[in-house]
PDB file of C-alpha atoms in Angstrom:
ATOM      1  CA  MET A 119      28.473  10.589  -4.292  1.00 85.00           C
ATOM      2  CA  ARG A 120      25.030  11.250  -5.295  1.00 92.00           C
ATOM      3  CA  PHE A 121      21.774   9.930  -4.694  1.00 94.00           C
ATOM      4  CA  ARG A 122      18.371   9.428  -5.568  1.00 94.00           C
ATOM      5  CA  VAL A 123      15.317   8.588  -4.018  1.00 96.00           C
ATOM      6  CA  PRO A 124      13.411   5.407  -5.284  1.00 96.00           C
ATOM      7  CA  GLU A 125      10.293   5.047  -6.257  1.00 93.00           C
ATOM      8  CA  HIS A 126       8.725   3.109  -3.927  1.00 95.00           C
ATOM      9  CA  VAL A 127      10.013   5.771  -1.164  1.00 97.00           C
ATOM     10  CA  ALA A 128       7.429   8.990  -0.431  1.00 95.00           C
ATOM     11  CA  ALA A 129       8.934  11.577   2.039  1.00 96.00           C
ATOM     12  CA  ARG A 130       6.927  14.327   4.060  1.00 95.00           C
ATOM     13  CA  THR A 131       8.035  17.343   5.971  1.00 94.00           C
ATOM     14  CA  VAL A 132       6.899  17.855   9.405  1.00 93.00           C
ATOM     15  CA  ASP A 133       7.663  20.842  10.473  1.00 90.00           C
ATOM     16  CA  ASP A 134      11.604  20.237  11.444  1.00 92.00           C
ATOM     17  CA  GLU A 135      10.993  16.641  10.854  1.00 95.00           C
ATOM     18  CA  VAL A 136      10.245  13.980   7.877  1.00 97.00           C
ATOM     19  CA  ILE A 137       8.725  11.064   7.869  1.00 97.00           C
ATOM     20  CA  LEU A 138       9.351   8.743   4.856  1.00 97.00           C
ATOM     21  CA  PHE A 139       7.584   5.800   4.216  1.00 96.00           C
ATOM     22  CA  ASP A 140       8.107   2.322   2.225  1.00 95.00           C
ATOM     23  CA  ALA A 141       5.790   1.183  -0.124  1.00 92.00           C
ATOM     24  CA  GLN A 142       7.037  -1.228  -0.974  1.00 91.00           C
ATOM     25  CA  LYS A 143       8.024  -2.773   2.722  1.00 90.00           C
ATOM     26  CA  GLY A 144       4.326  -0.876   4.454  1.00 88.00           C
ATOM     27  CA  GLU A 145       7.328   0.628   7.113  1.00 91.00           C
ATOM     28  CA  TYR A 146       7.385   4.382   7.857  1.00 94.00           C
ATOM     29  CA  LEU A 147      10.421   5.876   9.230  1.00 96.00           C
ATOM     30  CA  GLY A 148      10.710   8.881  10.853  1.00 96.00           C
ATOM     31  CA  LEU A 149      13.680  11.743  10.953  1.00 97.00           C
ATOM     32  CA  ASN A 150      14.285  13.826  13.822  1.00 96.00           C
ATOM     33  CA  SER A 151      15.540  17.504  12.888  1.00 96.00           C
ATOM     34  CA  SER A 152      19.368  16.755  11.880  1.00 96.00           C
ATOM     35  CA  GLY A 153      18.564  13.138  10.453  1.00 97.00           C
ATOM     36  CA  ALA A 154      15.770  15.740   7.730  1.00 97.00           C
ATOM     37  CA  ALA A 155      18.653  18.115   7.453  1.00 97.00           C
ATOM     38  CA  VAL A 156      20.484  15.300   5.956  1.00 97.00           C
ATOM     39  CA  TRP A 157      18.185  13.474   4.170  1.00 97.00           C
ATOM     40  CA  ASP A 158      16.797  16.914   1.923  1.00 96.00           C
ATOM     41  CA  VAL A 159      20.857  17.697   0.799  1.00 96.00           C
ATOM     42  CA  LEU A 160      20.658  13.924  -0.163  1.00 95.00           C
ATOM     43  CA  ALA A 161      17.293  13.453  -2.013  1.00 95.00           C
ATOM     44  CA  SER A 162      17.456  16.545  -3.862  1.00 94.00           C
ATOM     45  CA  GLY A 163      21.098  15.534  -5.280  1.00 93.00           C
ATOM     46  CA  ARG A 164      23.624  17.170  -3.204  1.00 94.00           C
ATOM     47  CA  PRO A 165      26.577  15.249  -2.421  1.00 93.00           C
ATOM     48  CA  ALA A 166      26.840  13.597   1.283  1.00 93.00           C
ATOM     49  CA  PRO A 167      29.968  16.451   1.955  1.00 95.00           C
ATOM     50  CA  ASP A 168      27.322  19.101   1.320  1.00 96.00           C
ATOM     51  CA  ALA A 169      25.344  17.366   4.075  1.00 96.00           C
ATOM     52  CA  VAL A 170      27.558  17.831   6.371  1.00 97.00           C
ATOM     53  CA  GLU A 171      28.383  21.104   5.843  1.00 96.00           C
ATOM     54  CA  GLU A 172      25.029  21.738   6.672  1.00 95.00           C
ATOM     55  CA  LEU A 173      24.717  20.070   9.518  1.00 96.00           C
ATOM     56  CA  ILE A 174      28.070  22.320  10.193  1.00 96.00           C
ATOM     57  CA  LYS A 175      26.290  25.249  10.031  1.00 94.00           C
ATOM     58  CA  ARG A 176      22.984  24.350  11.124  1.00 94.00           C
ATOM     59  CA  PHE A 177      23.750  22.334  13.947  1.00 94.00           C
ATOM     60  CA  ASP A 178      26.958  24.033  15.760  1.00 88.00           C
ATOM     61  CA  VAL A 179      28.045  21.095  15.428  1.00 94.00           C
ATOM     62  CA  ASP A 180      32.214  19.840  14.944  1.00 95.00           C
ATOM     63  CA  ARG A 181      33.202  18.705  11.737  1.00 96.00           C
ATOM     64  CA  ALA A 182      34.487  15.254  12.754  1.00 96.00           C
ATOM     65  CA  SER A 183      30.212  14.484  14.376  1.00 96.00           C
ATOM     66  CA  ALA A 184      28.669  15.698  11.190  1.00 96.00           C
ATOM     67  CA  GLU A 185      30.735  13.444   8.444  1.00 96.00           C
ATOM     68  CA  GLU A 186      30.386  10.819  11.407  1.00 96.00           C
ATOM     69  CA  ASP A 187      26.314  11.397  11.509  1.00 96.00           C
ATOM     70  CA  VAL A 188      26.239  11.578   7.760  1.00 97.00           C
ATOM     71  CA  THR A 189      27.958   8.419   7.271  1.00 96.00           C
ATOM     72  CA  VAL A 190      26.117   6.846   9.930  1.00 97.00           C
ATOM     73  CA  LEU A 191      22.527   7.777   8.358  1.00 97.00           C
ATOM     74  CA  LEU A 192      23.861   7.836   4.766  1.00 96.00           C
ATOM     75  CA  SER A 193      24.617   3.796   5.766  1.00 96.00           C
ATOM     76  CA  ASN A 194      20.593   2.883   7.420  1.00 96.00           C
ATOM     77  CA  LEU A 195      19.381   4.425   4.964  1.00 97.00           C
ATOM     78  CA  GLN A 196      21.283   2.570   1.376  1.00 96.00           C
ATOM     79  CA  ASN A 197      20.674  -0.979   4.384  1.00 96.00           C
ATOM     80  CA  LEU A 198      16.977   0.180   4.119  1.00 97.00           C
ATOM     81  CA  ASP A 199      16.615   0.702   0.623  1.00 96.00           C
ATOM     82  CA  LEU A 200      15.372   4.362   1.351  1.00 97.00           C
ATOM     83  CA  ILE A 201      17.964   5.954  -0.430  1.00 96.00           C
ATOM     84  CA  SER A 202      20.062   4.861  -3.613  1.00 94.00           C
ATOM     85  CA  PRO A 203      22.818   6.335  -5.200  1.00 92.00           C
ATOM     86  CA  ILE A 204      23.140   7.062  -8.112  1.00 89.00           C
ATOM     87  CA  THR A 205      25.599   5.348 -10.815  1.00 79.00           C
ATOM     88  CA  PRO A 206      27.580   7.928 -13.850  1.00 69.00           C
TER      89      PRO A 206
ATOM     90  CA  MET B  74      -8.728  31.357  -3.253  1.00 72.00           C
ATOM     91  CA  ILE B  75      -9.632  33.621  -0.214  1.00 81.00           C
ATOM     92  CA  ILE B  76     -11.199  31.018   1.738  1.00 91.00           C
ATOM     93  CA  TRP B  77      -7.268  30.623   2.671  1.00 96.00           C
ATOM     94  CA  SER B  78      -7.089  33.990   4.016  1.00 95.00           C
ATOM     95  CA  LYS B  79     -10.349  34.281   6.430  1.00 95.00           C
ATOM     96  CA  VAL B  80      -8.760  30.398   7.650  1.00 97.00           C
ATOM     97  CA  ASP B  81      -6.124  31.878   8.135  1.00 97.00           C
ATOM     98  CA  ASP B  82      -7.418  34.722  10.253  1.00 96.00           C
ATOM     99  CA  LEU B  83     -10.056  32.922  11.940  1.00 96.00           C
ATOM    100  CA  VAL B  84      -7.248  30.473  13.371  1.00 97.00           C
ATOM    101  CA  ASP B  85      -5.247  33.388  14.178  1.00 97.00           C
ATOM    102  CA  ALA B  86      -7.682  35.147  16.408  1.00 97.00           C
ATOM    103  CA  SER B  87      -8.045  31.328  17.553  1.00 96.00           C
ATOM    104  CA  THR B  88      -6.424  30.401  20.949  1.00 95.00           C
ATOM    105  CA  ASP B  89      -9.321  27.712  21.388  1.00 96.00           C
ATOM    106  CA  ILE B  90      -6.699  24.588  20.600  1.00 96.00           C
ATOM    107  CA  ALA B  91     -10.378  22.502  21.560  1.00 97.00           C
ATOM    108  CA  GLY B  92     -12.080  23.800  19.071  1.00 96.00           C
ATOM    109  CA  LEU B  93      -9.434  23.660  17.215  1.00 97.00           C
ATOM    110  CA  GLN B  94      -9.928  20.466  17.158  1.00 97.00           C
ATOM    111  CA  ALA B  95     -13.662  19.499  17.031  1.00 96.00           C
ATOM    112  CA  HIS B  96     -13.698  21.412  13.553  1.00 96.00           C
ATOM    113  CA  GLY B  97     -10.620  19.518  12.048  1.00 96.00           C
ATOM    114  CA  LEU B  98      -8.921  22.757  12.265  1.00 98.00           C
ATOM    115  CA  ASP B  99      -5.621  21.968  13.959  1.00 98.00           C
ATOM    116  CA  LEU B 100      -3.466  20.696  11.038  1.00 98.00           C
ATOM    117  CA  TYR B 101      -4.289  24.010   9.608  1.00 98.00           C
ATOM    118  CA  ALA B 102      -3.474  26.267  12.844  1.00 98.00           C
ATOM    119  CA  ALA B 103      -0.319  24.580  13.318  1.00 98.00           C
ATOM    120  CA  ARG B 104       0.733  24.244  10.189  1.00 97.00           C
ATOM    121  CA  ARG B 105      -0.039  28.789  10.606  1.00 97.00           C
ATOM    122  CA  TRP B 106       0.552  29.568  13.788  1.00 98.00           C
ATOM    123  CA  ARG B 107       4.383  27.358  12.890  1.00 96.00           C
ATOM    124  CA  LEU B 108       4.580  30.082  10.620  1.00 95.00           C
ATOM    125  CA  THR B 109       3.711  33.366  12.312  1.00 97.00           C
ATOM    126  CA  GLY B 110       5.709  32.665  14.722  1.00 96.00           C
ATOM    127  CA  ARG B 111       3.361  30.537  17.859  1.00 97.00           C
ATOM    128  CA  ALA B 112       3.070  28.024  19.910  1.00 96.00           C
ATOM    129  CA  VAL B 113       1.891  25.181  18.527  1.00 97.00           C
ATOM    130  CA  PRO B 114       0.656  22.282  21.386  1.00 96.00           C
ATOM    131  CA  ASP B 115       2.359  18.389  21.215  1.00 95.00           C
ATOM    132  CA  ASP B 116      -1.339  17.741  20.974  1.00 96.00           C
ATOM    133  CA  PHE B 117      -1.072  18.979  17.307  1.00 97.00           C
ATOM    134  CA  ARG B 118       3.012  18.118  16.296  1.00 96.00           C
ATOM    135  CA  SER B 119       1.078  14.315  16.943  1.00 95.00           C
ATOM    136  CA  HIS B 120      -2.059  14.736  14.370  1.00 96.00           C
ATOM    137  CA  GLU B 121       0.954  16.432  11.732  1.00 97.00           C
ATOM    138  CA  ARG B 122       2.851  13.520  11.815  1.00 95.00           C
ATOM    139  CA  ALA B 123       0.204  10.956  11.998  1.00 95.00           C
ATOM    140  CA  ALA B 124      -2.030  12.338   9.083  1.00 96.00           C
ATOM    141  CA  ALA B 125       1.552  13.059   7.161  1.00 96.00           C
ATOM    142  CA  MET B 126       1.924   8.792   6.952  1.00 94.00           C
ATOM    143  CA  ALA B 127      -0.984   8.530   6.742  1.00 94.00           C
ATOM    144  CA  SER B 128      -1.321  11.216   3.223  1.00 95.00           C
ATOM    145  CA  LEU B 129       1.982   8.780   2.382  1.00 95.00           C
ATOM    146  CA  ALA B 130      -0.245   5.889   2.386  1.00 93.00           C
ATOM    147  CA  VAL B 131      -3.262   6.704   0.371  1.00 95.00           C
ATOM    148  CA  PRO B 132      -1.164   5.343  -2.998  1.00 93.00           C
ATOM    149  CA  THR B 133      -0.363   2.636  -1.831  1.00 92.00           C
ATOM    150  CA  LEU B 134      -3.255   1.461  -0.621  1.00 93.00           C
ATOM    151  CA  LEU B 135      -5.454   2.965  -3.429  1.00 95.00           C
ATOM    152  CA  GLY B 136      -3.135   0.921  -5.873  1.00 93.00           C
ATOM    153  CA  ARG B 137      -3.665  -1.750  -3.294  1.00 93.00           C
ATOM    154  CA  ILE B 138      -7.175  -2.046  -3.748  1.00 95.00           C
ATOM    155  CA  ARG B 139      -7.235  -1.499  -7.241  1.00 95.00           C
ATOM    156  CA  ASN B 140      -5.790  -4.598  -7.603  1.00 94.00           C
ATOM    157  CA  ALA B 141      -7.722  -6.271  -5.617  1.00 95.00           C
ATOM    158  CA  LEU B 142     -10.663  -5.468  -7.380  1.00 96.00           C
ATOM    159  CA  ASP B 143     -12.695  -5.425 -10.740  1.00 91.00           C
ATOM    160  CA  GLY B 144     -15.228  -2.744 -11.714  1.00 91.00           C
ATOM    161  CA  PRO B 145     -15.031   1.129 -11.296  1.00 95.00           C
ATOM    162  CA  ILE B 146     -13.614   2.171  -8.745  1.00 97.00           C
ATOM    163  CA  LEU B 147     -14.679   6.079  -6.540  1.00 98.00           C
ATOM    164  CA  LEU B 148     -12.894   8.292  -4.069  1.00 98.00           C
ATOM    165  CA  MET B 149     -14.666  10.382  -2.463  1.00 96.00           C
ATOM    166  CA  LYS B 150     -14.730  12.771   0.556  1.00 95.00           C
ATOM    167  CA  GLY B 151     -11.400  13.059   2.636  1.00 95.00           C
ATOM    168  CA  PRO B 152      -8.571  12.147   0.258  1.00 97.00           C
ATOM    169  CA  GLU B 153      -9.844  14.001  -2.510  1.00 97.00           C
ATOM    170  CA  VAL B 154     -10.606  16.539  -1.225  1.00 98.00           C
ATOM    171  CA  ALA B 155      -7.373  17.060   0.808  1.00 97.00           C
ATOM    172  CA  THR B 156      -6.020  17.747  -2.325  1.00 97.00           C
ATOM    173  CA  LEU B 157      -7.747  21.528  -2.257  1.00 97.00           C
ATOM    174  CA  TYR B 158      -5.847  22.283  -0.076  1.00 97.00           C
ATOM    175  CA  PRO B 159      -3.133  24.050   0.746  1.00 96.00           C
ATOM    176  CA  ASP B 160      -1.128  20.467   1.165  1.00 95.00           C
ATOM    177  CA  PRO B 161      -2.902  17.642   1.659  1.00 95.00           C
ATOM    178  CA  THR B 162      -1.531  17.232   5.498  1.00 95.00           C
ATOM    179  CA  LEU B 163      -3.517  19.978   5.956  1.00 97.00           C
ATOM    180  CA  ARG B 164      -7.150  17.809   6.314  1.00 97.00           C
ATOM    181  CA  PRO B 165      -7.359  15.372   8.412  1.00 96.00           C
ATOM    182  CA  TYR B 166      -8.830  12.137   7.877  1.00 95.00           C
ATOM    183  CA  CYS B 167      -9.341   8.066   8.847  1.00 91.00           C
ATOM    184  CA  ASP B 168     -10.025   6.504   6.561  1.00 92.00           C
ATOM    185  CA  LEU B 169     -10.565   5.930   2.510  1.00 95.00           C
ATOM    186  CA  ASP B 170     -14.400   6.347   1.483  1.00 95.00           C
ATOM    187  CA  LEU B 171     -14.655   4.076  -2.016  1.00 96.00           C
ATOM    188  CA  LEU B 172     -18.223   3.923  -4.135  1.00 96.00           C
ATOM    189  CA  VAL B 173     -18.387   0.701  -5.945  1.00 96.00           C
ATOM    190  CA  ARG B 174     -20.493  -0.886  -8.703  1.00 94.00           C
ATOM    191  CA  ASP B 175     -20.984  -4.213  -6.366  1.00 93.00           C
ATOM    192  CA  ALA B 176     -19.926  -3.365  -2.939  1.00 93.00           C
ATOM    193  CA  ASP B 177     -20.820  -6.936  -1.576  1.00 92.00           C
ATOM    194  CA  LYS B 178     -19.132  -8.829  -4.607  1.00 94.00           C
ATOM    195  CA  SER B 179     -15.741  -5.897  -4.125  1.00 95.00           C
ATOM    196  CA  HIS B 180     -15.707  -6.616   0.279  1.00 93.00           C
ATOM    197  CA  ARG B 181     -15.553  -9.747  -0.289  1.00 93.00           C
ATOM    198  CA  GLN B 182     -12.523  -9.807  -2.734  1.00 95.00           C
ATOM    199  CA  LEU B 183     -10.893  -7.020   0.362  1.00 95.00           C
ATOM    200  CA  VAL B 184     -11.208  -9.761   2.021  1.00 95.00           C
ATOM    201  CA  ALA B 185      -9.441 -12.316   0.030  1.00 95.00           C
ATOM    202  CA  ALA B 186      -6.606 -10.309  -0.790  1.00 94.00           C
ATOM    203  CA  GLY B 187      -6.086  -9.535   3.464  1.00 93.00           C
ATOM    204  CA  TRP B 188      -8.192  -6.742   4.593  1.00 94.00           C
ATOM    205  CA  GLU B 189      -9.845  -7.280   7.671  1.00 92.00           C
ATOM    206  CA  GLU B 190     -13.449  -6.829   8.415  1.00 91.00           C
ATOM    207  CA  VAL B 191     -12.988  -4.469  11.456  1.00 88.00           C
ATOM    208  CA  SER B 192     -16.135  -3.735  13.571  1.00 77.00           C
ATOM    209  CA  GLY B 193     -19.789  -3.901  13.159  1.00 62.00           C
ATOM    210  CA  GLY B 194     -21.856  -2.658  10.082  1.00 55.00           C
ATOM    211  CA  VAL B 195     -23.430   0.970  10.051  1.00 57.00           C
ATOM    212  CA  SER B 196     -26.394   0.591   7.410  1.00 54.00           C
ATOM    213  CA  HIS B 197     -24.967   3.089   5.082  1.00 60.00           C
ATOM    214  CA  HIS B 198     -21.904   0.681   3.963  1.00 66.00           C
ATOM    215  CA  TYR B 199     -20.325  -2.099   4.531  1.00 78.00           C
ATOM    216  CA  PRO B 200     -18.171  -2.853   7.412  1.00 86.00           C
ATOM    217  CA  PRO B 201     -14.385  -1.474   7.733  1.00 91.00           C
ATOM    218  CA  LEU B 202     -11.830  -2.536   6.807  1.00 93.00           C
ATOM    219  CA  ARG B 203      -8.052  -2.578   7.968  1.00 92.00           C
ATOM    220  CA  SER B 204      -4.998  -3.776   6.372  1.00 88.00           C
ATOM    221  CA  PRO B 205      -2.605  -5.041   8.664  1.00 82.00           C
ATOM    222  CA  ASP B 206       0.196  -2.254   8.110  1.00 80.00           C
ATOM    223  CA  SER B 207      -2.031   1.193   7.694  1.00 84.00           C
ATOM    224  CA  MET B 208      -4.195   3.095  10.229  1.00 85.00           C
ATOM    225  CA  LEU B 209      -6.289   3.677   7.428  1.00 91.00           C
ATOM    226  CA  LEU B 210      -9.989   1.910   7.490  1.00 93.00           C
ATOM    227  CA  LEU B 211     -11.551   1.666   4.350  1.00 94.00           C
ATOM    228  CA  GLU B 212     -15.442   1.851   3.467  1.00 93.00           C
ATOM    229  CA  ILE B 213     -16.768   0.406   1.011  1.00 94.00           C
ATOM    230  CA  HIS B 214     -20.032   1.996   0.292  1.00 92.00           C
ATOM    231  CA  ALA B 215     -23.348   0.963  -2.210  1.00 90.00           C
ATOM    232  CA  ARG B 216     -24.472   4.543  -2.688  1.00 88.00           C
ATOM    233  CA  PRO B 217     -22.365   8.099  -0.687  1.00 89.00           C
ATOM    234  CA  ASN B 218     -24.375   8.248   2.609  1.00 82.00           C
ATOM    235  CA  LEU B 219     -26.455  10.758   1.750  1.00 81.00           C
ATOM    236  CA  PRO B 220     -30.484  11.991   4.158  1.00 79.00           C
ATOM    237  CA  ARG B 221     -32.967   9.600   3.474  1.00 78.00           C
ATOM    238  CA  TRP B 222     -35.226  11.606   0.865  1.00 78.00           C
ATOM    239  CA  THR B 223     -32.564  11.766  -1.831  1.00 82.00           C
ATOM    240  CA  SER B 224     -32.663  10.755  -5.202  1.00 83.00           C
ATOM    241  CA  THR B 225     -29.153  10.428  -6.188  1.00 85.00           C
ATOM    242  CA  ASN B 226     -28.878   7.943  -9.370  1.00 87.00           C
ATOM    243  CA  ILE B 227     -25.732   6.319  -9.142  1.00 92.00           C
ATOM    244  CA  ASP B 228     -25.142   5.299 -12.077  1.00 93.00           C
ATOM    245  CA  GLU B 229     -25.353   9.696 -13.129  1.00 93.00           C
ATOM    246  CA  LEU B 230     -22.051   9.721 -10.777  1.00 96.00           C
ATOM    247  CA  PHE B 231     -20.000   6.954 -12.246  1.00 97.00           C
ATOM    248  CA  SER B 232     -20.816   8.013 -15.473  1.00 96.00           C
ATOM    249  CA  SER B 233     -20.277  12.005 -14.721  1.00 96.00           C
ATOM    250  CA  ALA B 234     -16.353  10.243 -12.257  1.00 97.00           C
ATOM    251  CA  VAL B 235     -13.446  11.938 -13.478  1.00 97.00           C
ATOM    252  CA  SER B 236     -10.127  11.487 -12.376  1.00 95.00           C
ATOM    253  CA  THR B 237      -8.544  11.735  -9.307  1.00 95.00           C
ATOM    254  CA  ALA B 238      -6.514  14.785  -8.477  1.00 94.00           C
ATOM    255  CA  LEU B 239      -4.274  11.681  -6.565  1.00 93.00           C
ATOM    256  CA  ASP B 240      -3.373  10.287 -10.116  1.00 88.00           C
ATOM    257  CA  ILE B 241      -4.086   6.207  -9.535  1.00 91.00           C
ATOM    258  CA  ASP B 242      -4.508   4.284 -12.517  1.00 91.00           C
ATOM    259  CA  GLY B 243      -8.188   2.493 -12.115  1.00 92.00           C
ATOM    260  CA  VAL B 244      -9.262   4.666  -9.413  1.00 96.00           C
ATOM    261  CA  GLN B 245     -11.870   8.394 -10.068  1.00 97.00           C
ATOM    262  CA  THR B 246     -13.716  10.554  -8.311  1.00 98.00           C
ATOM    263  CA  LEU B 247     -17.041  11.911  -8.215  1.00 97.00           C
ATOM    264  CA  SER B 248     -17.042  15.228 -10.508  1.00 97.00           C
ATOM    265  CA  PRO B 249     -16.921  18.515  -8.779  1.00 97.00           C
ATOM    266  CA  ALA B 250     -20.710  18.707  -8.547  1.00 97.00           C
ATOM    267  CA  HIS B 251     -21.426  15.754  -7.686  1.00 97.00           C
ATOM    268  CA  HIS B 252     -18.745  16.045  -5.025  1.00 98.00           C
ATOM    269  CA  ALA B 253     -19.771  18.726  -3.576  1.00 97.00           C
ATOM    270  CA  VAL B 254     -23.750  18.477  -3.202  1.00 95.00           C
ATOM    271  CA  ILE B 255     -22.691  14.918  -1.579  1.00 95.00           C
ATOM    272  CA  LEU B 256     -20.140  16.864   0.176  1.00 95.00           C
ATOM    273  CA  ALA B 257     -22.655  18.809   1.540  1.00 92.00           C
ATOM    274  CA  ALA B 258     -25.253  16.385   1.989  1.00 90.00           C
ATOM    275  CA  HIS B 259     -22.761  13.521   4.264  1.00 87.00           C
ATOM    276  CA  SER B 260     -22.455  16.325   6.555  1.00 86.00           C
ATOM    277  CA  TRP B 261     -26.250  17.584   7.171  1.00 82.00           C
ATOM    278  CA  GLN B 262     -26.700  13.773   7.171  1.00 78.00           C
ATOM    279  CA  HIS B 263     -24.033  12.800  10.851  1.00 72.00           C
ATOM    280  CA  GLU B 264     -25.330  16.331  11.994  1.00 74.00           C
ATOM    281  CA  PRO B 265     -25.869  19.277  10.063  1.00 75.00           C
ATOM    282  CA  PHE B 266     -22.533  21.180   9.142  1.00 72.00           C
ATOM    283  CA  ARG B 267     -20.380  19.840  12.910  1.00 83.00           C
ATOM    284  CA  ARG B 268     -18.101  21.279  11.862  1.00 92.00           C
ATOM    285  CA  LEU B 269     -16.332  24.420  10.174  1.00 94.00           C
ATOM    286  CA  LEU B 270     -13.880  21.615   8.376  1.00 95.00           C
ATOM    287  CA  ASP B 271     -17.060  20.226   6.342  1.00 94.00           C
ATOM    288  CA  LEU B 272     -18.425  23.702   5.246  1.00 94.00           C
ATOM    289  CA  ILE B 273     -14.819  24.068   3.716  1.00 96.00           C
ATOM    290  CA  ASP B 274     -14.639  20.882   2.017  1.00 96.00           C
ATOM    291  CA  VAL B 275     -18.008  21.856   0.361  1.00 96.00           C
ATOM    292  CA  ALA B 276     -16.500  25.661  -0.401  1.00 96.00           C
ATOM    293  CA  VAL B 277     -13.129  24.252  -1.830  1.00 97.00           C
ATOM    294  CA  MET B 278     -14.905  21.341  -4.203  1.00 97.00           C
ATOM    295  CA  SER B 279     -17.476  24.273  -5.033  1.00 96.00           C
ATOM    296  CA  GLU B 280     -14.291  26.714  -6.240  1.00 94.00           C
ATOM    297  CA  ASP B 281     -14.746  26.020  -9.596  1.00 93.00           C
ATOM    298  CA  VAL B 282     -18.516  25.092 -10.634  1.00 96.00           C
ATOM    299  CA  ASP B 283     -20.955  27.049 -12.061  1.00 96.00           C
ATOM    300  CA  SER B 284     -23.528  28.114  -8.822  1.00 95.00           C
ATOM    301  CA  SER B 285     -25.878  27.042 -11.555  1.00 96.00           C
ATOM    302  CA  VAL B 286     -24.776  23.224 -11.882  1.00 96.00           C
ATOM    303  CA  LEU B 287     -24.390  22.991  -7.774  1.00 96.00           C
ATOM    304  CA  GLU B 288     -27.853  24.180  -7.539  1.00 95.00           C
ATOM    305  CA  ARG B 289     -29.445  21.925 -10.182  1.00 95.00           C
ATOM    306  CA  THR B 290     -27.852  18.434  -8.767  1.00 95.00           C
ATOM    307  CA  ALA B 291     -28.891  19.530  -5.313  1.00 94.00           C
ATOM    308  CA  GLN B 292     -32.650  20.539  -6.727  1.00 93.00           C
ATOM    309  CA  ASP B 293     -32.524  16.678  -9.376  1.00 93.00           C
ATOM    310  CA  TRP B 294     -30.970  14.930  -6.069  1.00 92.00           C
ATOM    311  CA  GLY B 295     -34.364  16.764  -3.564  1.00 90.00           C
ATOM    312  CA  LEU B 296     -31.485  18.260  -1.604  1.00 89.00           C
ATOM    313  CA  ALA B 297     -32.176  21.670  -2.569  1.00 88.00           C
ATOM    314  CA  SER B 298     -33.107  22.649   1.099  1.00 84.00           C
ATOM    315  CA  VAL B 299     -29.624  21.314   2.310  1.00 82.00           C
ATOM    316  CA  TRP B 300     -27.832  23.654   0.028  1.00 85.00           C
TER     317      TRP B 300
END
C-alpha cells in the first residue's frame, strides 16, 4: 500500500529529524531520525515495505523490529490524519 | 548569488557562537557547519527546530488573518525576506509584521477572531497579538517603522504591492524596491545595522532591483543618507 500526505499537513526536515505540522489542528509532531527515514519513504509515495528496508539499511535493526516500528508509526500517523492511504 | 558564498566564508571562519547568534546567523551556520562536518551546538539545533516550526505555521496563520480582516494586507520583513534565503528556515523571525489600511479596525477584528494581546503597545504599532496555538507574534502596522524624518507615501506602498512569495490568497507584500529601503531604514531605526542579518536582508531584497530605482526611492523618502 502507498500513502500520500494530506493537504493540511506540512513537513520540514531539520538535520536528520522531521517536524510535521497539522494546519487544521495547529499541532506539531516531531519524528526522530528513524521516524524521519520512514516518513521520507512514505511521503514520497513509496510503499511501506520500502520503509522497512530503509530502516534495516540505515539503522542496523533486524527485520522484525523494523517491521514493527514501521507498523506502529504508520498506525499513529494514520490515526492522527497525518498520512492517508492512496486508494486505487 | 555571490552574497551566500561570502556568508559561507564568514561562518566557516567563525568559532564565535554567541556572535553568530547575535548577528542572526546561527541558523545559517548550523546548516553550513553540518554540511562541512562541523559539530552543531545544541543551542543552534534548538533554534533550528523553532525556526522550522515557525515557518510551517506561517501560511496557516496568514490564511486565518486573511479570513479575519477585510482590506488589503501587506506582509513585511521576516517570513517574506526568508523566501529569498537558500532555505526559508535559515532566516530567523519571531513575528509577522503586517501593514494594513486601517490598523485600529484590523486590530479589533483580530481580537474578535480570537487573537490575544500580548503586552502594552509601542509607538509604531498596536499591541502585539498572539494566536493561542502559535508561538509567533503578530504586529499590525498603520505605517512601517521608519525614522521620523522620512516621507513615505503609504498609498504608494499599497498601489505598488506585489504577490507574496508565500502564495497566500489575499496577502501581498511590498515591492522589492520599497521593501529593500524599508528594511534598511527599519534596521537604522532600531540600532543602525546592529546585525549582519539586516545587511543580508537588504542585499537579497535589492538583488533584482535597479540600483537607480533604489536610490531614487530612498531619496524620495528622505532616506538617502541611510541608503
